[in-house]
């Protein structure tokens, strides 16, 4: 790819991320092109569909999710503190783009979803945390990763749609932690 084409592609991804954050995942793609300083044709040459643009944003995002897992697992304290730190990171990531929490949560477990890459990143990250909790003997028997992801997604959706502050979300995450961890 030519250097100018690569710059355009990277700029489109950066601007699309910002536009989707501000206006939701269904924001007009023409606005993305305009704000990136390119024509719609340039956008569609790089990303023929909205889903292709979402996937490009997500590929760099997957690594970011993993860094949030590492951050949560480095939290001082025991399993409960680490789990709650992860839950807070999970909700913060889901609510970063307005409207994304509901769409991603609804797509969890759906193999033909255009958001499957993002869903899988959340599920894999959550599985890693739950696996560490299980390895430490802190998990209740029968806890299902997908169920926990959906519960966290429900809290994130409500927080997103109600503009709740993190301090208002924490009690709901405590309830989920109580259901996941051994008493």
PDB file of C-alpha atoms in Angstrom:
ATOM      1  CA  UNK A   1       0.000   0.000   0.000  1.00  0.00           C
ATOM      2  CA  UNK A   2       1.297   3.448  -0.879  1.00  0.00           C
ATOM      3  CA  UNK A   3       2.314   5.655   2.039  1.00  0.00           C
ATOM      4  CA  UNK A   4      -0.466   8.193   1.384  1.00  0.00           C
ATOM      5  CA  UNK A   5      -3.067   5.418   1.151  1.00  0.00           C
ATOM      6  CA  UNK A   6      -1.810   3.935   4.423  1.00  0.00           C
ATOM      7  CA  UNK A   7      -2.033   7.353   6.103  1.00  0.00           C
ATOM      8  CA  UNK A   8      -5.610   7.761   4.807  1.00  0.00           C
ATOM      9  CA  UNK A   9      -6.553   4.328   6.116  1.00  0.00           C
ATOM     10  CA  UNK A  10      -5.084   5.016   9.556  1.00  0.00           C
ATOM     11  CA  UNK A  11      -6.733   8.455   9.673  1.00  0.00           C
ATOM     12  CA  UNK A  12     -10.105   6.951   8.723  1.00  0.00           C
ATOM     13  CA  UNK A  13      -9.833   4.387  11.524  1.00  0.00           C
ATOM     14  CA  UNK A  14      -8.870   7.074  14.039  1.00  0.00           C
ATOM     15  CA  UNK A  15     -11.673   9.431  12.985  1.00  0.00           C
ATOM     16  CA  UNK A  16     -14.238   6.632  12.760  1.00  0.00           C
ATOM     17  CA  UNK A  17     -13.438   5.611  16.309  1.00  0.00           C
ATOM     18  CA  UNK A  18     -14.034   9.197  17.463  1.00  0.00           C
ATOM     19  CA  UNK A  19     -17.231   9.636  15.431  1.00  0.00           C
ATOM     20  CA  UNK A  20     -18.647   6.321  16.667  1.00  0.00           C
ATOM     21  CA  UNK A  21     -17.737   7.297  20.216  1.00  0.00           C
ATOM     22  CA  UNK A  22     -19.589  10.607  19.864  1.00  0.00           C
ATOM     23  CA  UNK A  23     -22.575   9.580  17.760  1.00  0.00           C
ATOM     24  CA  UNK A  24     -22.913   5.833  18.149  1.00  0.00           C
ATOM     25  CA  UNK A  25     -22.020   2.871  15.968  1.00  0.00           C
ATOM     26  CA  UNK A  26     -24.584   3.855  13.314  1.00  0.00           C
ATOM     27  CA  UNK A  27     -23.141   7.339  12.729  1.00  0.00           C
ATOM     28  CA  UNK A  28     -23.068   8.380   9.045  1.00  0.00           C
ATOM     29  CA  UNK A  29     -19.985   7.165   7.223  1.00  0.00           C
ATOM     30  CA  UNK A  30     -19.994  10.327   5.119  1.00  0.00           C
ATOM     31  CA  UNK A  31     -19.253  12.226   8.327  1.00  0.00           C
ATOM     32  CA  UNK A  32     -16.284   9.952   8.967  1.00  0.00           C
ATOM     33  CA  UNK A  33     -14.911  10.680   5.493  1.00  0.00           C
ATOM     34  CA  UNK A  34     -15.543  14.426   5.807  1.00  0.00           C
ATOM     35  CA  UNK A  35     -13.875  14.688   9.218  1.00  0.00           C
ATOM     36  CA  UNK A  36     -10.925  12.594   8.004  1.00  0.00           C
ATOM     37  CA  UNK A  37     -10.458  15.011   5.103  1.00  0.00           C
ATOM     38  CA  UNK A  38     -11.091  12.445   2.364  1.00  0.00           C
ATOM     39  CA  UNK A  39     -13.898  11.774  -0.063  1.00  0.00           C
ATOM     40  CA  UNK A  40     -16.456   9.012   0.448  1.00  0.00           C
ATOM     41  CA  UNK A  41     -14.827   7.041  -2.375  1.00  0.00           C
ATOM     42  CA  UNK A  42     -11.573   6.852  -0.427  1.00  0.00           C
ATOM     43  CA  UNK A  43     -13.411   5.593   2.624  1.00  0.00           C
ATOM     44  CA  UNK A  44     -15.240   2.908   0.626  1.00  0.00           C
ATOM     45  CA  UNK A  45     -12.055   1.802  -1.175  1.00  0.00           C
ATOM     46  CA  UNK A  46     -10.498   1.051   2.186  1.00  0.00           C
ATOM     47  CA  UNK A  47     -13.690  -0.146   3.897  1.00  0.00           C
ATOM     48  CA  UNK A  48     -16.374  -1.365   1.480  1.00  0.00           C
ATOM     49  CA  UNK A  49     -18.874  -1.889   4.310  1.00  0.00           C
ATOM     50  CA  UNK A  50     -19.596  -0.414   7.734  1.00  0.00           C
ATOM     51  CA  UNK A  51     -18.693  -3.799   9.190  1.00  0.00           C
ATOM     52  CA  UNK A  52     -15.264  -3.699   7.535  1.00  0.00           C
ATOM     53  CA  UNK A  53     -14.615  -0.341   9.196  1.00  0.00           C
ATOM     54  CA  UNK A  54     -15.831  -1.692  12.545  1.00  0.00           C
ATOM     55  CA  UNK A  55     -13.503  -4.700  12.172  1.00  0.00           C
ATOM     56  CA  UNK A  56     -10.523  -2.434  11.435  1.00  0.00           C
ATOM     57  CA  UNK A  57     -11.218  -0.429  14.566  1.00  0.00           C
ATOM     58  CA  UNK A  58     -11.595  -3.639  16.534  1.00  0.00           C
ATOM     59  CA  UNK A  59      -8.310  -5.230  15.491  1.00  0.00           C
ATOM     60  CA  UNK A  60      -6.268  -2.619  17.339  1.00  0.00           C
ATOM     61  CA  UNK A  61      -8.854  -2.634  20.067  1.00  0.00           C
ATOM     62  CA  UNK A  62      -8.389  -6.350  20.882  1.00  0.00           C
ATOM     63  CA  UNK A  63      -4.881  -5.652  22.125  1.00  0.00           C
ATOM     64  CA  UNK A  64      -6.231  -2.814  24.236  1.00  0.00           C
ATOM     65  CA  UNK A  65      -8.729  -5.176  25.895  1.00  0.00           C
ATOM     66  CA  UNK A  66      -5.892  -7.513  26.824  1.00  0.00           C
ATOM     67  CA  UNK A  67      -3.987  -4.647  28.409  1.00  0.00           C
ATOM     68  CA  UNK A  68      -7.068  -3.892  30.533  1.00  0.00           C
ATOM     69  CA  UNK A  69      -7.097  -7.518  31.723  1.00  0.00           C
ATOM     70  CA  UNK A  70      -3.447  -7.210  32.695  1.00  0.00           C
ATOM     71  CA  UNK A  71      -4.192  -3.969  34.538  1.00  0.00           C
ATOM     72  CA  UNK A  72      -7.089  -5.517  36.464  1.00  0.00           C
ATOM     73  CA  UNK A  73      -5.115  -8.631  37.378  1.00  0.00           C
ATOM     74  CA  UNK A  74      -2.299  -6.435  38.711  1.00  0.00           C
ATOM     75  CA  UNK A  75      -4.717  -4.827  41.179  1.00  0.00           C
ATOM     76  CA  UNK A  76      -3.617  -5.070  44.793  1.00  0.00           C
ATOM     77  CA  UNK A  77      -5.637  -7.439  46.912  1.00  0.00           C
ATOM     78  CA  UNK A  78      -7.317 -10.756  46.547  1.00  0.00           C
ATOM     79  CA  UNK A  79      -9.535 -12.384  43.972  1.00  0.00           C
ATOM     80  CA  UNK A  80     -12.563 -10.207  44.738  1.00  0.00           C
ATOM     81  CA  UNK A  81     -10.605  -6.984  44.215  1.00  0.00           C
ATOM     82  CA  UNK A  82      -9.097  -8.269  40.977  1.00  0.00           C
ATOM     83  CA  UNK A  83     -12.453  -9.500  39.705  1.00  0.00           C
ATOM     84  CA  UNK A  84     -14.174  -6.202  40.493  1.00  0.00           C
ATOM     85  CA  UNK A  85     -11.320  -4.282  38.871  1.00  0.00           C
ATOM     86  CA  UNK A  86     -11.861  -6.380  35.724  1.00  0.00           C
ATOM     87  CA  UNK A  87     -15.635  -5.885  35.839  1.00  0.00           C
ATOM     88  CA  UNK A  88     -15.094  -2.116  36.037  1.00  0.00           C
ATOM     89  CA  UNK A  89     -12.686  -2.253  33.091  1.00  0.00           C
ATOM     90  CA  UNK A  90     -15.161  -4.386  31.115  1.00  0.00           C
ATOM     91  CA  UNK A  91     -18.010  -1.928  31.665  1.00  0.00           C
ATOM     92  CA  UNK A  92     -15.765   1.057  30.901  1.00  0.00           C
ATOM     93  CA  UNK A  93     -14.682  -0.514  27.612  1.00  0.00           C
ATOM     94  CA  UNK A  94     -18.258  -1.369  26.628  1.00  0.00           C
ATOM     95  CA  UNK A  95     -19.529   2.124  27.346  1.00  0.00           C
ATOM     96  CA  UNK A  96     -16.729   3.932  25.559  1.00  0.00           C
ATOM     97  CA  UNK A  97     -18.799   4.229  22.351  1.00  0.00           C
ATOM     98  CA  UNK A  98     -22.365   5.356  22.836  1.00  0.00           C
ATOM     99  CA  UNK A  99     -24.790   2.568  22.009  1.00  0.00           C
ATOM    100  CA  UNK A 100     -22.106  -0.097  21.655  1.00  0.00           C
ATOM    101  CA  UNK A 101     -22.863  -1.877  24.935  1.00  0.00           C
ATOM    102  CA  UNK A 102     -26.338  -2.970  23.860  1.00  0.00           C
ATOM    103  CA  UNK A 103     -25.234  -4.038  20.378  1.00  0.00           C
ATOM    104  CA  UNK A 104     -22.239  -6.015  21.569  1.00  0.00           C
ATOM    105  CA  UNK A 105     -24.117  -7.653  24.426  1.00  0.00           C
ATOM    106  CA  UNK A 106     -26.962  -8.669  22.119  1.00  0.00           C
ATOM    107  CA  UNK A 107     -24.412 -10.207  19.746  1.00  0.00           C
ATOM    108  CA  UNK A 108     -22.583 -12.302  22.352  1.00  0.00           C
ATOM    109  CA  UNK A 109     -22.625 -15.942  21.303  1.00  0.00           C
ATOM    110  CA  UNK A 110     -23.898 -15.132  17.788  1.00  0.00           C
ATOM    111  CA  UNK A 111     -21.436 -16.585  15.290  1.00  0.00           C
ATOM    112  CA  UNK A 112     -22.758 -14.677  12.280  1.00  0.00           C
ATOM    113  CA  UNK A 113     -22.719 -11.242  13.948  1.00  0.00           C
ATOM    114  CA  UNK A 114     -20.637  -8.556  12.244  1.00  0.00           C
ATOM    115  CA  UNK A 115     -19.421  -7.745  15.764  1.00  0.00           C
ATOM    116  CA  UNK A 116     -18.182 -11.276  16.432  1.00  0.00           C
ATOM    117  CA  UNK A 117     -14.535 -10.181  16.676  1.00  0.00           C
ATOM    118  CA  UNK A 118     -15.339  -7.689  19.406  1.00  0.00           C
ATOM    119  CA  UNK A 119     -17.647 -10.139  21.176  1.00  0.00           C
ATOM    120  CA  UNK A 120     -14.976 -12.819  21.095  1.00  0.00           C
ATOM    121  CA  UNK A 121     -12.390 -10.408  22.482  1.00  0.00           C
ATOM    122  CA  UNK A 122     -14.641  -9.675  25.461  1.00  0.00           C
ATOM    123  CA  UNK A 123     -15.461 -13.355  25.979  1.00  0.00           C
ATOM    124  CA  UNK A 124     -11.802 -14.404  25.750  1.00  0.00           C
ATOM    125  CA  UNK A 125     -10.682 -11.676  28.139  1.00  0.00           C
ATOM    126  CA  UNK A 126     -13.426 -12.515  30.621  1.00  0.00           C
ATOM    127  CA  UNK A 127     -12.606 -16.227  30.341  1.00  0.00           C
ATOM    128  CA  UNK A 128      -8.992 -15.454  31.192  1.00  0.00           C
ATOM    129  CA  UNK A 129     -10.024 -13.599  34.349  1.00  0.00           C
ATOM    130  CA  UNK A 130     -12.558 -16.234  35.387  1.00  0.00           C
ATOM    131  CA  UNK A 131      -9.947 -18.920  34.731  1.00  0.00           C
ATOM    132  CA  UNK A 132      -7.515 -17.211  37.075  1.00  0.00           C
ATOM    133  CA  UNK A 133     -10.241 -16.961  39.711  1.00  0.00           C
ATOM    134  CA  UNK A 134     -11.052 -20.667  39.268  1.00  0.00           C
ATOM    135  CA  UNK A 135      -7.366 -21.558  39.497  1.00  0.00           C
ATOM    136  CA  UNK A 136      -7.243 -19.764  42.836  1.00  0.00           C
ATOM    137  CA  UNK A 137     -10.275 -21.740  44.024  1.00  0.00           C
ATOM    138  CA  UNK A 138     -12.403 -18.605  44.291  1.00  0.00           C
ATOM    139  CA  UNK A 139     -15.125 -19.430  41.729  1.00  0.00           C
ATOM    140  CA  UNK A 140     -18.475 -21.004  42.424  1.00  0.00           C
ATOM    141  CA  UNK A 141     -19.165 -24.198  40.502  1.00  0.00           C
ATOM    142  CA  UNK A 142     -21.157 -23.860  37.299  1.00  0.00           C
ATOM    143  CA  UNK A 143     -20.318 -20.227  36.496  1.00  0.00           C
ATOM    144  CA  UNK A 144     -20.635 -19.771  32.739  1.00  0.00           C
ATOM    145  CA  UNK A 145     -18.419 -17.252  30.972  1.00  0.00           C
ATOM    146  CA  UNK A 146     -21.091 -16.214  28.472  1.00  0.00           C
ATOM    147  CA  UNK A 147     -23.627 -15.660  31.257  1.00  0.00           C
ATOM    148  CA  UNK A 148     -21.182 -13.411  33.112  1.00  0.00           C
ATOM    149  CA  UNK A 149     -20.431 -11.475  29.913  1.00  0.00           C
ATOM    150  CA  UNK A 150     -24.152 -10.954  29.338  1.00  0.00           C
ATOM    151  CA  UNK A 151     -24.693  -9.792  32.925  1.00  0.00           C
ATOM    152  CA  UNK A 152     -21.815  -7.325  32.654  1.00  0.00           C
ATOM    153  CA  UNK A 153     -23.142  -6.208  29.275  1.00  0.00           C
ATOM    154  CA  UNK A 154     -26.573  -5.609  30.807  1.00  0.00           C
ATOM    155  CA  UNK A 155     -25.051  -3.398  33.486  1.00  0.00           C
ATOM    156  CA  UNK A 156     -22.971  -1.596  30.845  1.00  0.00           C
ATOM    157  CA  UNK A 157     -26.031  -1.073  28.633  1.00  0.00           C
ATOM    158  CA  UNK A 158     -27.982   0.410  31.514  1.00  0.00           C
ATOM    159  CA  UNK A 159     -25.029   2.592  32.498  1.00  0.00           C
ATOM    160  CA  UNK A 160     -24.621   3.750  28.897  1.00  0.00           C
ATOM    161  CA  UNK A 161     -28.281   4.563  28.369  1.00  0.00           C
ATOM    162  CA  UNK A 162     -28.684   6.182  31.786  1.00  0.00           C
ATOM    163  CA  UNK A 163     -25.340   8.018  31.838  1.00  0.00           C
ATOM    164  CA  UNK A 164     -24.461   6.477  35.187  1.00  0.00           C
ATOM    165  CA  UNK A 165     -21.183   7.327  36.857  1.00  0.00           C
ATOM    166  CA  UNK A 166     -18.787   4.463  37.717  1.00  0.00           C
ATOM    167  CA  UNK A 167     -19.569   4.892  41.435  1.00  0.00           C
ATOM    168  CA  UNK A 168     -23.241   4.184  40.625  1.00  0.00           C
ATOM    169  CA  UNK A 169     -22.312   1.058  38.645  1.00  0.00           C
ATOM    170  CA  UNK A 170     -20.069  -0.469  41.315  1.00  0.00           C
ATOM    171  CA  UNK A 171     -22.919  -1.824  43.525  1.00  0.00           C
ATOM    172  CA  UNK A 172     -24.314  -3.749  40.542  1.00  0.00           C
ATOM    173  CA  UNK A 173     -20.880  -5.211  39.842  1.00  0.00           C
ATOM    174  CA  UNK A 174     -20.670  -6.249  43.501  1.00  0.00           C
ATOM    175  CA  UNK A 175     -23.895  -8.231  43.026  1.00  0.00           C
ATOM    176  CA  UNK A 176     -22.423 -10.034  40.008  1.00  0.00           C
ATOM    177  CA  UNK A 177     -19.207 -10.729  41.924  1.00  0.00           C
ATOM    178  CA  UNK A 178     -21.263 -12.191  44.776  1.00  0.00           C
ATOM    179  CA  UNK A 179     -22.843 -14.609  42.311  1.00  0.00           C
ATOM    180  CA  UNK A 180     -19.517 -15.602  40.764  1.00  0.00           C
ATOM    181  CA  UNK A 181     -17.254 -15.954  43.791  1.00  0.00           C
ATOM    182  CA  UNK A 182     -17.473 -18.536  46.554  1.00  0.00           C
ATOM    183  CA  UNK A 183     -18.897 -17.186  49.762  1.00  0.00           C
TER     184      UNK A 183
END
